[in-house]
Each structure stands twice: as structure tokens, then as C-alpha cells.
Amino acid sequence: QTTALIQPAFYADLPFTSARPPRHIQFDGTVLPELSVRQVAPLAGPGDPMLAAAAATRVRELLDSGLVVDDDGNNRPLEPGQVAVISPHVEQASAVASRLADVPGVLIGTANQAQGLEREAVVVIHPLAGYREAPQFATDPGRLCVALSRHRAHATIVVDTSTDAVLQ
């Protein structure tokens, strides 16, 4: 799913496919899709605590009962060191980190800090979440590409109810 999204949008002249081994996250007996969306309704812009809370809640859900399942059917519990939260802003990352202070090992940072890293599961705060107009910083395609391509098995993207309208 990620390759189908990223390749034509970011690398139209450089066709490629995914090289990741087949695996997925299983959650409460259900296979999670590679990409899923969590929608929230922040009122106070990109710094709204609701965005950080949604990301932290998703991490806790994944760690509470998430299993990493490989293509042979072997599974193991998803551990904090296999999870990341990627946000567009340092203050968002700090807000998420404060909510997950009791869960050491989860990588929490910005897209710039996450370049070159991978985790089994990633929670992404969409760069336009909280905005009502699209600032240049939030529409940087490279930043979005990095955020959307750091997971090996699953990514949850936190958006707000206005993200689609702002993107348009």
C-alpha cells in the first residue's frame, strides 16, 4: 500500500516496488492493514493536545496487544523499541513523549529525525493536522514521504477532520 502511494507521488520517473519482507501487525486477532487513519477534531491548531493524545493512545493500543507476524506465521509481541511516532513539529513530539514517558524505547521525533530509520509500527501525525490553511512547511513532499515510509508492517496516520479540505 505504501509503495503504491509513494512511488507515483514522489518518484514518478523512478518506478520501484517494495523490498520489505511480508509481515503484518495482528491486533486482538485481526490483521491490521498496512495503512490506517485515525481522525480527530483539534480546535487549537497543530499544537492542540488532542493530536498528541491520539498518537499516544494508538501507541498504547499497539503495545497492549499487537503482534508482529512474519510470512511464515511466526509471531512475537510488538515491543516499544519497534514502535515510532513521527510528527511534523518538535513541540508535538515533546507532547507525545510526555504522554509516553512511562514507555521507554518508543522512538518519538520529527520526520527530519526519523530519516533512514525504520520500525515495525509507526504512528504519524499528518503535517496538515490542525491547520486550516496549508503552510509551505506542512506541504513539503519530502517530509511527508519520510513520515509515510518508516514502517515495516503498519502505520497509523493521525489526521483531523479538516485535513482533506486543507489538502484540496
mmCIF file of N, CA, C and O in Angstrom, residues 56-137:
data_model
loop_
_atom_site.group_PDB
_atom_site.id
_atom_site.type_symbol
_atom_site.label_atom_id
_atom_site.label_comp_id
_atom_site.label_asym_id
_atom_site.label_seq_id
_atom_site.Cartn_x
_atom_site.Cartn_y
_atom_site.Cartn_z
ATOM 1 N N ALA A 56 -0.416 9.063 21.147
ATOM 2 C CA ALA A 56 -0.004 8.280 22.320
ATOM 3 C C ALA A 56 -0.975 7.140 22.596
ATOM 4 O O ALA A 56 -0.564 6.020 22.919
ATOM 5 N N THR A 57 -2.257 7.405 22.446
ATOM 6 C CA THR A 57 -3.266 6.359 22.649
ATOM 7 C C THR A 57 -3.061 5.219 21.670
ATOM 8 O O THR A 57 -3.128 4.036 22.034
ATOM 9 N N ARG A 58 -2.785 5.552 20.417
ATOM 10 C CA ARG A 58 -2.572 4.499 19.419
ATOM 11 C C ARG A 58 -1.336 3.662 19.750
ATOM 12 O O ARG A 58 -1.345 2.433 19.600
ATOM 13 N N VAL A 59 -0.272 4.293 20.202
ATOM 14 C CA VAL A 59 0.929 3.546 20.584
ATOM 15 C C VAL A 59 0.581 2.565 21.701
ATOM 16 O O VAL A 59 0.954 1.388 21.643
ATOM 17 N N ARG A 60 -0.136 3.024 22.699
ATOM 18 C CA ARG A 60 -0.506 2.140 23.818
ATOM 19 C C ARG A 60 -1.370 0.973 23.342
ATOM 20 O O ARG A 60 -1.187 -0.163 23.790
ATOM 21 N N GLU A 61 -2.304 1.242 22.437
ATOM 22 C CA GLU A 61 -3.134 0.167 21.891
ATOM 23 C C GLU A 61 -2.277 -0.879 21.191
ATOM 24 O O GLU A 61 -2.462 -2.083 21.388
ATOM 25 N N LEU A 62 -1.355 -0.413 20.364
ATOM 26 C CA LEU A 62 -0.499 -1.331 19.621
ATOM 27 C C LEU A 62 0.369 -2.169 20.558
ATOM 28 O O LEU A 62 0.542 -3.370 20.353
ATOM 29 N N LEU A 63 0.901 -1.542 21.593
ATOM 30 C CA LEU A 63 1.775 -2.258 22.515
ATOM 31 C C LEU A 63 1.009 -3.181 23.452
ATOM 32 O O LEU A 63 1.545 -4.199 23.891
ATOM 33 N N ASP A 64 -0.233 -2.851 23.743
ATOM 34 C CA ASP A 64 -1.024 -3.682 24.651
ATOM 35 C C ASP A 64 -1.299 -5.062 24.079
ATOM 36 O O ASP A 64 -1.284 -6.046 24.805
ATOM 37 N N SER A 65 -1.564 -5.157 22.775
ATOM 38 C CA SER A 65 -1.889 -6.477 22.237
ATOM 39 C C SER A 65 -1.406 -6.699 20.809
ATOM 40 O O SER A 65 -1.819 -7.666 20.173
ATOM 41 N N GLY A 66 -0.526 -5.854 20.317
ATOM 42 C CA GLY A 66 -0.023 -6.025 18.958
ATOM 43 C C GLY A 66 1.008 -7.139 18.849
ATOM 44 O O GLY A 66 1.863 -7.292 19.715
ATOM 45 N N LEU A 67 0.870 -7.912 17.795
ATOM 46 C CA LEU A 67 1.837 -8.958 17.478
ATOM 47 C C LEU A 67 2.420 -8.691 16.099
ATOM 48 O O LEU A 67 1.685 -8.310 15.183
ATOM 49 N N VAL A 68 3.718 -8.899 15.942
ATOM 50 C CA VAL A 68 4.360 -8.846 14.635
ATOM 51 C C VAL A 68 4.326 -10.262 14.079
ATOM 52 O O VAL A 68 4.822 -11.198 14.721
ATOM 53 N N VAL A 69 3.730 -10.432 12.897
ATOM 54 C CA VAL A 69 3.585 -11.752 12.295
ATOM 55 C C VAL A 69 4.351 -11.760 10.967
ATOM 56 O O VAL A 69 4.113 -10.920 10.108
ATOM 57 N N ASP A 70 5.270 -12.738 10.824
ATOM 58 C CA ASP A 70 6.038 -12.807 9.577
ATOM 59 C C ASP A 70 5.323 -13.696 8.564
ATOM 60 O O ASP A 70 4.272 -14.280 8.849
ATOM 61 N N ASP A 71 5.916 -13.840 7.375
ATOM 62 C CA ASP A 71 5.251 -14.581 6.301
ATOM 63 C C ASP A 71 5.167 -16.083 6.565
ATOM 64 O O ASP A 71 4.418 -16.798 5.905
ATOM 65 N N ASP A 72 5.909 -16.593 7.564
ATOM 66 C CA ASP A 72 5.803 -17.998 7.942
ATOM 67 C C ASP A 72 4.778 -18.224 9.052
ATOM 68 O O ASP A 72 4.608 -19.347 9.521
ATOM 69 N N GLY A 73 4.139 -17.144 9.498
ATOM 70 C CA GLY A 73 3.143 -17.253 10.562
ATOM 71 C C GLY A 73 3.716 -17.158 11.959
ATOM 72 O O GLY A 73 2.983 -17.244 12.949
ATOM 73 N N ASN A 74 5.026 -16.977 12.074
ATOM 74 C CA ASN A 74 5.636 -16.798 13.397
ATOM 75 C C ASN A 74 5.237 -15.427 13.928
ATOM 76 O O ASN A 74 5.196 -14.454 13.175
ATOM 77 N N ASN A 75 4.969 -15.357 15.223
ATOM 78 C CA ASN A 75 4.608 -14.058 15.779
ATOM 79 C C ASN A 75 5.366 -13.791 17.065
ATOM 80 O O ASN A 75 5.840 -14.703 17.727
ATOM 81 N N ARG A 76 5.485 -12.522 17.363
ATOM 82 C CA ARG A 76 6.119 -12.076 18.599
ATOM 83 C C ARG A 76 5.442 -10.783 19.021
ATOM 84 O O ARG A 76 4.936 -10.028 18.179
ATOM 85 N N PRO A 77 5.413 -10.504 20.316
ATOM 86 C CA PRO A 77 4.771 -9.269 20.778
ATOM 87 C C PRO A 77 5.489 -8.035 20.225
ATOM 88 O O PRO A 77 6.716 -8.015 20.092
ATOM 89 N N LEU A 78 4.717 -7.045 19.877
ATOM 90 C CA LEU A 78 5.277 -5.758 19.456
ATOM 91 C C LEU A 78 5.858 -5.090 20.696
ATOM 92 O O LEU A 78 5.173 -4.966 21.715
ATOM 93 N N GLU A 79 7.097 -4.673 20.624
ATOM 94 C CA GLU A 79 7.788 -4.085 21.766
ATOM 95 C C GLU A 79 8.026 -2.596 21.531
ATOM 96 O O GLU A 79 8.067 -2.137 20.385
ATOM 97 N N PRO A 80 8.210 -1.810 22.607
ATOM 98 C CA PRO A 80 8.398 -0.360 22.459
ATOM 99 C C PRO A 80 9.501 0.030 21.479
ATOM 100 O O PRO A 80 9.351 0.982 20.716
ATOM 101 N N GLY A 81 10.595 -0.706 21.448
ATOM 102 C CA GLY A 81 11.689 -0.385 20.537
ATOM 103 C C GLY A 81 11.373 -0.625 19.075
ATOM 104 O O GLY A 81 12.151 -0.268 18.201
ATOM 105 N N GLN A 82 10.210 -1.220 18.808
ATOM 106 C CA GLN A 82 9.785 -1.481 17.435
ATOM 107 C C GLN A 82 8.699 -0.508 16.987
ATOM 108 O O GLN A 82 8.102 -0.706 15.931
ATOM 109 N N VAL A 83 8.462 0.518 17.785
ATOM 110 C CA VAL A 83 7.395 1.477 17.501
ATOM 111 C C VAL A 83 7.988 2.881 17.443
ATOM 112 O O VAL A 83 8.899 3.217 18.204
ATOM 113 N N ALA A 84 7.441 3.706 16.541
ATOM 114 C CA ALA A 84 7.859 5.104 16.447
ATOM 115 C C ALA A 84 6.637 5.996 16.304
ATOM 116 O O ALA A 84 5.593 5.566 15.815
ATOM 117 N N VAL A 85 6.801 7.228 16.734
ATOM 118 C CA VAL A 85 5.824 8.285 16.478
ATOM 119 C C VAL A 85 6.575 9.368 15.729
ATOM 120 O O VAL A 85 7.622 9.836 16.186
ATOM 121 N N ILE A 86 6.043 9.746 14.571
ATOM 122 C CA ILE A 86 6.670 10.798 13.769
ATOM 123 C C ILE A 86 5.697 11.951 13.662
ATOM 124 O O ILE A 86 4.551 11.786 13.234
ATOM 125 N N SER A 87 6.170 13.123 14.055
ATOM 126 C CA SER A 87 5.342 14.324 13.993
ATOM 127 C C SER A 87 6.068 15.391 13.179
ATOM 128 O O SER A 87 7.290 15.355 13.070
ATOM 129 N N PRO A 88 5.320 16.338 12.626
ATOM 130 C CA PRO A 88 5.988 17.372 11.847
ATOM 131 C C PRO A 88 6.687 18.424 12.715
ATOM 132 O O PRO A 88 7.607 19.079 12.253
ATOM 133 N N HIS A 89 6.264 18.571 13.960
ATOM 134 C CA HIS A 89 6.791 19.648 14.803
ATOM 135 C C HIS A 89 7.430 19.109 16.079
ATOM 136 O O HIS A 89 6.924 18.163 16.684
ATOM 137 N N VAL A 90 8.512 19.729 16.500
ATOM 138 C CA VAL A 90 9.225 19.342 17.715
ATOM 139 C C VAL A 90 8.290 19.414 18.919
ATOM 140 O O VAL A 90 8.300 18.515 19.770
ATOM 141 N N GLU A 91 7.462 20.454 19.014
ATOM 142 C CA GLU A 91 6.573 20.574 20.173
ATOM 143 C C GLU A 91 5.532 19.463 20.206
ATOM 144 O O GLU A 91 5.135 19.006 21.279
ATOM 145 N N GLN A 92 5.099 18.982 19.047
ATOM 146 C CA GLN A 92 4.192 17.830 19.022
ATOM 147 C C GLN A 92 4.913 16.584 19.532
ATOM 148 O O GLN A 92 4.351 15.809 20.313
ATOM 149 N N ALA A 93 6.131 16.391 19.073
ATOM 150 C CA ALA A 93 6.914 15.242 19.534
ATOM 151 C C ALA A 93 7.103 15.300 21.050
ATOM 152 O O ALA A 93 6.965 14.281 21.738
ATOM 153 N N SER A 94 7.370 16.464 21.585
ATOM 154 C CA SER A 94 7.529 16.611 23.037
ATOM 155 C C SER A 94 6.236 16.294 23.773
ATOM 156 O O SER A 94 6.252 15.655 24.833
ATOM 157 N N ALA A 95 5.110 16.734 23.204
ATOM 158 C CA ALA A 95 3.814 16.458 23.830
ATOM 159 C C ALA A 95 3.514 14.963 23.828
ATOM 160 O O ALA A 95 2.981 14.423 24.802
ATOM 161 N N VAL A 96 3.851 14.272 22.751
ATOM 162 C CA VAL A 96 3.661 12.817 22.693
ATOM 163 C C VAL A 96 4.603 12.146 23.692
ATOM 164 O O VAL A 96 4.198 11.248 24.442
ATOM 165 N N ALA A 97 5.858 12.580 23.717
ATOM 166 C CA ALA A 97 6.841 11.982 24.628
ATOM 167 C C ALA A 97 6.406 12.108 26.080
ATOM 168 O O ALA A 97 6.580 11.169 26.864
ATOM 169 N N SER A 98 5.821 13.238 26.444
ATOM 170 C CA SER A 98 5.373 13.392 27.828
ATOM 171 C C SER A 98 4.244 12.415 28.155
ATOM 172 O O SER A 98 4.141 11.924 29.268
ATOM 173 N N ARG A 99 3.416 12.116 27.173
ATOM 174 C CA ARG A 99 2.311 11.165 27.380
ATOM 175 C C ARG A 99 2.783 9.709 27.405
ATOM 176 O O ARG A 99 2.067 8.841 27.874
ATOM 177 N N LEU A 100 3.971 9.475 26.868
ATOM 178 C CA LEU A 100 4.515 8.106 26.828
ATOM 179 C C LEU A 100 5.785 7.971 27.675
ATOM 180 O O LEU A 100 6.590 7.061 27.447
ATOM 181 N N ALA A 101 5.957 8.855 28.638
ATOM 182 C CA ALA A 101 7.168 8.837 29.460
ATOM 183 C C ALA A 101 7.348 7.513 30.201
ATOM 184 O O ALA A 101 8.473 7.118 30.509
ATOM 185 N N ASP A 102 6.257 6.806 30.455
ATOM 186 C CA ASP A 102 6.328 5.532 31.160
ATOM 187 C C ASP A 102 6.565 4.347 30.223
ATOM 188 O O ASP A 102 6.551 3.199 30.659
ATOM 189 N N VAL A 103 6.779 4.634 28.936
ATOM 190 C CA VAL A 103 7.006 3.582 27.943
ATOM 191 C C VAL A 103 8.357 3.847 27.258
ATOM 192 O O VAL A 103 8.404 4.336 26.141
ATOM 193 N N PRO A 104 9.461 3.543 27.953
ATOM 194 C CA PRO A 104 10.769 3.812 27.338
ATOM 195 C C PRO A 104 10.995 2.934 26.113
ATOM 196 O O PRO A 104 10.503 1.814 26.031
ATOM 197 N N GLY A 105 11.720 3.491 25.166
ATOM 198 C CA GLY A 105 12.087 2.732 23.977
ATOM 199 C C GLY A 105 11.362 3.139 22.713
ATOM 200 O O GLY A 105 11.837 2.876 21.615
ATOM 201 N N VAL A 106 10.182 3.765 22.852
ATOM 202 C CA VAL A 106 9.450 4.211 21.667
ATOM 203 C C VAL A 106 10.209 5.397 21.074
ATOM 204 O O VAL A 106 10.538 6.352 21.777
ATOM 205 N N LEU A 107 10.510 5.328 19.795
ATOM 206 C CA LEU A 107 11.165 6.434 19.102
ATOM 207 C C LEU A 107 10.127 7.516 18.851
ATOM 208 O O LEU A 107 9.089 7.251 18.236
ATOM 209 N N ILE A 108 10.376 8.711 19.328
ATOM 210 C CA ILE A 108 9.443 9.824 19.143
ATOM 211 C C ILE A 108 10.248 11.001 18.622
ATOM 212 O O ILE A 108 11.188 11.460 19.274
ATOM 213 N N GLY A 109 9.873 11.489 17.439
ATOM 214 C CA GLY A 109 10.602 12.609 16.867
ATOM 215 C C GLY A 109 9.934 13.133 15.619
ATOM 216 O O GLY A 109 8.821 12.755 15.274
ATOM 217 N N THR A 110 10.646 14.002 14.940
ATOM 218 C CA THR A 110 10.139 14.607 13.715
ATOM 219 C C THR A 110 10.553 13.773 12.508
ATOM 220 O O THR A 110 11.405 12.884 12.612
ATOM 221 N N ALA A 111 9.972 14.091 11.369
ATOM 222 C CA ALA A 111 10.337 13.401 10.131
ATOM 223 C C ALA A 111 11.820 13.592 9.839
ATOM 224 O O ALA A 111 12.498 12.661 9.389
ATOM 225 N N ASN A 112 12.340 14.766 10.096
ATOM 226 C CA ASN A 112 13.764 15.010 9.857
ATOM 227 C C ASN A 112 14.625 14.089 10.719
ATOM 228 O O ASN A 112 15.651 13.577 10.267
ATOM 229 N N GLN A 113 14.210 13.862 11.962
ATOM 230 C CA GLN A 113 14.975 12.991 12.862
ATOM 231 C C GLN A 113 14.829 11.519 12.491
ATOM 232 O O GLN A 113 15.689 10.715 12.817
ATOM 233 N N ALA A 114 13.739 11.160 11.823
ATOM 234 C CA ALA A 114 13.463 9.755 11.510
ATOM 235 C C ALA A 114 14.036 9.299 10.173
ATOM 236 O O ALA A 114 13.916 8.127 9.832
ATOM 237 N N GLN A 115 14.661 10.190 9.426
ATOM 238 C CA GLN A 115 15.192 9.801 8.123
ATOM 239 C C GLN A 115 16.167 8.639 8.282
ATOM 240 O O GLN A 115 17.032 8.649 9.132
ATOM 241 N N GLY A 116 15.982 7.607 7.458
ATOM 242 C CA GLY A 116 16.866 6.456 7.466
ATOM 243 C C GLY A 116 16.518 5.406 8.505
ATOM 244 O O GLY A 116 17.136 4.353 8.533
ATOM 245 N N LEU A 117 15.552 5.679 9.372
ATOM 246 C CA LEU A 117 15.170 4.726 10.407
ATOM 247 C C LEU A 117 13.914 3.974 10.008
ATOM 248 O O LEU A 117 13.117 4.461 9.207
ATOM 249 N N GLU A 118 13.719 2.800 10.578
ATOM 250 C CA GLU A 118 12.502 2.022 10.355
ATOM 251 C C GLU A 118 12.067 1.410 11.668
ATOM 252 O O GLU A 118 12.903 1.117 12.535
ATOM 253 N N ARG A 119 10.777 1.182 11.791
ATOM 254 C CA ARG A 119 10.202 0.468 12.923
ATOM 255 C C ARG A 119 9.077 -0.413 12.391
ATOM 256 O O ARG A 119 8.530 -0.158 11.319
ATOM 257 N N GLU A 120 8.716 -1.437 13.129
ATOM 258 C CA GLU A 120 7.621 -2.315 12.700
ATOM 259 C C GLU A 120 6.316 -1.529 12.569
ATOM 260 O O GLU A 120 5.583 -1.696 11.605
ATOM 261 N N ALA A 121 6.019 -0.702 13.560
ATOM 262 C CA ALA A 121 4.786 0.085 13.552
ATOM 263 C C ALA A 121 5.131 1.553 13.802
ATOM 264 O O ALA A 121 5.983 1.863 14.637
ATOM 265 N N VAL A 122 4.475 2.428 13.052
ATOM 266 C CA VAL A 122 4.713 3.869 13.179
ATOM 267 C C VAL A 122 3.374 4.574 13.263
ATOM 268 O O VAL A 122 2.436 4.248 12.549
ATOM 269 N N VAL A 123 3.312 5.547 14.160
ATOM 270 C CA VAL A 123 2.164 6.434 14.244
ATOM 271 C C VAL A 123 2.637 7.784 13.717
ATOM 272 O O VAL A 123 3.635 8.323 14.195
ATOM 273 N N VAL A 124 1.949 8.295 12.708
ATOM 274 C CA VAL A 124 2.339 9.541 12.044
ATOM 275 C C VAL A 124 1.275 10.602 12.314
ATOM 276 O O VAL A 124 0.092 10.363 12.070
ATOM 277 N N ILE A 125 1.695 11.755 12.805
ATOM 278 C CA ILE A 125 0.788 12.902 12.864
ATOM 279 C C ILE A 125 0.937 13.614 11.520
ATOM 280 O O ILE A 125 2.029 14.068 11.173
ATOM 281 N N HIS A 126 -0.145 13.648 10.763
ATOM 282 C CA HIS A 126 -0.104 14.238 9.420
ATOM 283 C C HIS A 126 0.356 15.699 9.508
ATOM 284 O O HIS A 126 -0.076 16.438 10.388
ATOM 285 N N PRO A 127 1.237 16.134 8.601
ATOM 286 C CA PRO A 127 1.737 17.513 8.636
ATOM 287 C C PRO A 127 0.646 18.586 8.559
ATOM 288 O O PRO A 127 0.849 19.698 9.038
ATOM 289 N N LEU A 128 -0.507 18.284 7.981
ATOM 290 C CA LEU A 128 -1.576 19.283 7.881
ATOM 291 C C LEU A 128 -2.572 19.210 9.041
ATOM 292 O O LEU A 128 -3.481 20.037 9.112
ATOM 293 N N ALA A 129 -2.417 18.248 9.936
ATOM 294 C CA ALA A 129 -3.355 18.116 11.059
ATOM 295 C C ALA A 129 -3.307 19.367 11.928
ATOM 296 O O ALA A 129 -2.248 19.802 12.365
ATOM 297 N N GLY A 130 -4.467 19.950 12.141
ATOM 298 C CA GLY A 130 -4.580 21.155 12.958
ATOM 299 C C GLY A 130 -4.585 22.444 12.167
ATOM 300 O O GLY A 130 -4.966 23.493 12.672
ATOM 301 N N TYR A 131 -4.167 22.388 10.924
ATOM 302 C CA TYR A 131 -4.133 23.598 10.096
ATOM 303 C C TYR A 131 -5.468 23.812 9.387
ATOM 304 O O TYR A 131 -6.181 22.864 9.081
ATOM 305 N N ARG A 132 -5.753 25.073 9.094
ATOM 306 C CA ARG A 132 -6.933 25.413 8.292
ATOM 307 C C ARG A 132 -6.525 26.009 6.953
ATOM 308 O O ARG A 132 -7.325 26.210 6.064
ATOM 309 N N GLU A 133 -5.230 26.303 6.807
ATOM 310 C CA GLU A 133 -4.604 26.681 5.545
ATOM 311 C C GLU A 133 -3.314 25.872 5.461
ATOM 312 O O GLU A 133 -2.756 25.488 6.483
ATOM 313 N N ALA A 134 -2.850 25.638 4.255
ATOM 314 C CA ALA A 134 -1.672 24.797 4.075
ATOM 315 C C ALA A 134 -0.396 25.633 4.013
ATOM 316 O O ALA A 134 -0.073 26.195 2.971
ATOM 317 N N PRO A 135 0.359 25.712 5.120
ATOM 318 C CA PRO A 135 1.633 26.439 5.075
ATOM 319 C C PRO A 135 2.673 25.631 4.295
ATOM 320 O O PRO A 135 2.578 24.397 4.203
ATOM 321 N N GLN A 136 3.650 26.311 3.752
ATOM 322 C CA GLN A 136 4.665 25.656 2.929
ATOM 323 C C GLN A 136 5.373 24.539 3.694
ATOM 324 O O GLN A 136 5.626 23.474 3.149
ATOM 325 N N PHE A 137 5.668 24.764 4.958
ATOM 326 C CA PHE A 137 6.338 23.753 5.774
ATOM 327 C C PHE A 137 5.546 22.446 5.785
ATOM 328 O O PHE A 137 6.097 21.357 5.652
#
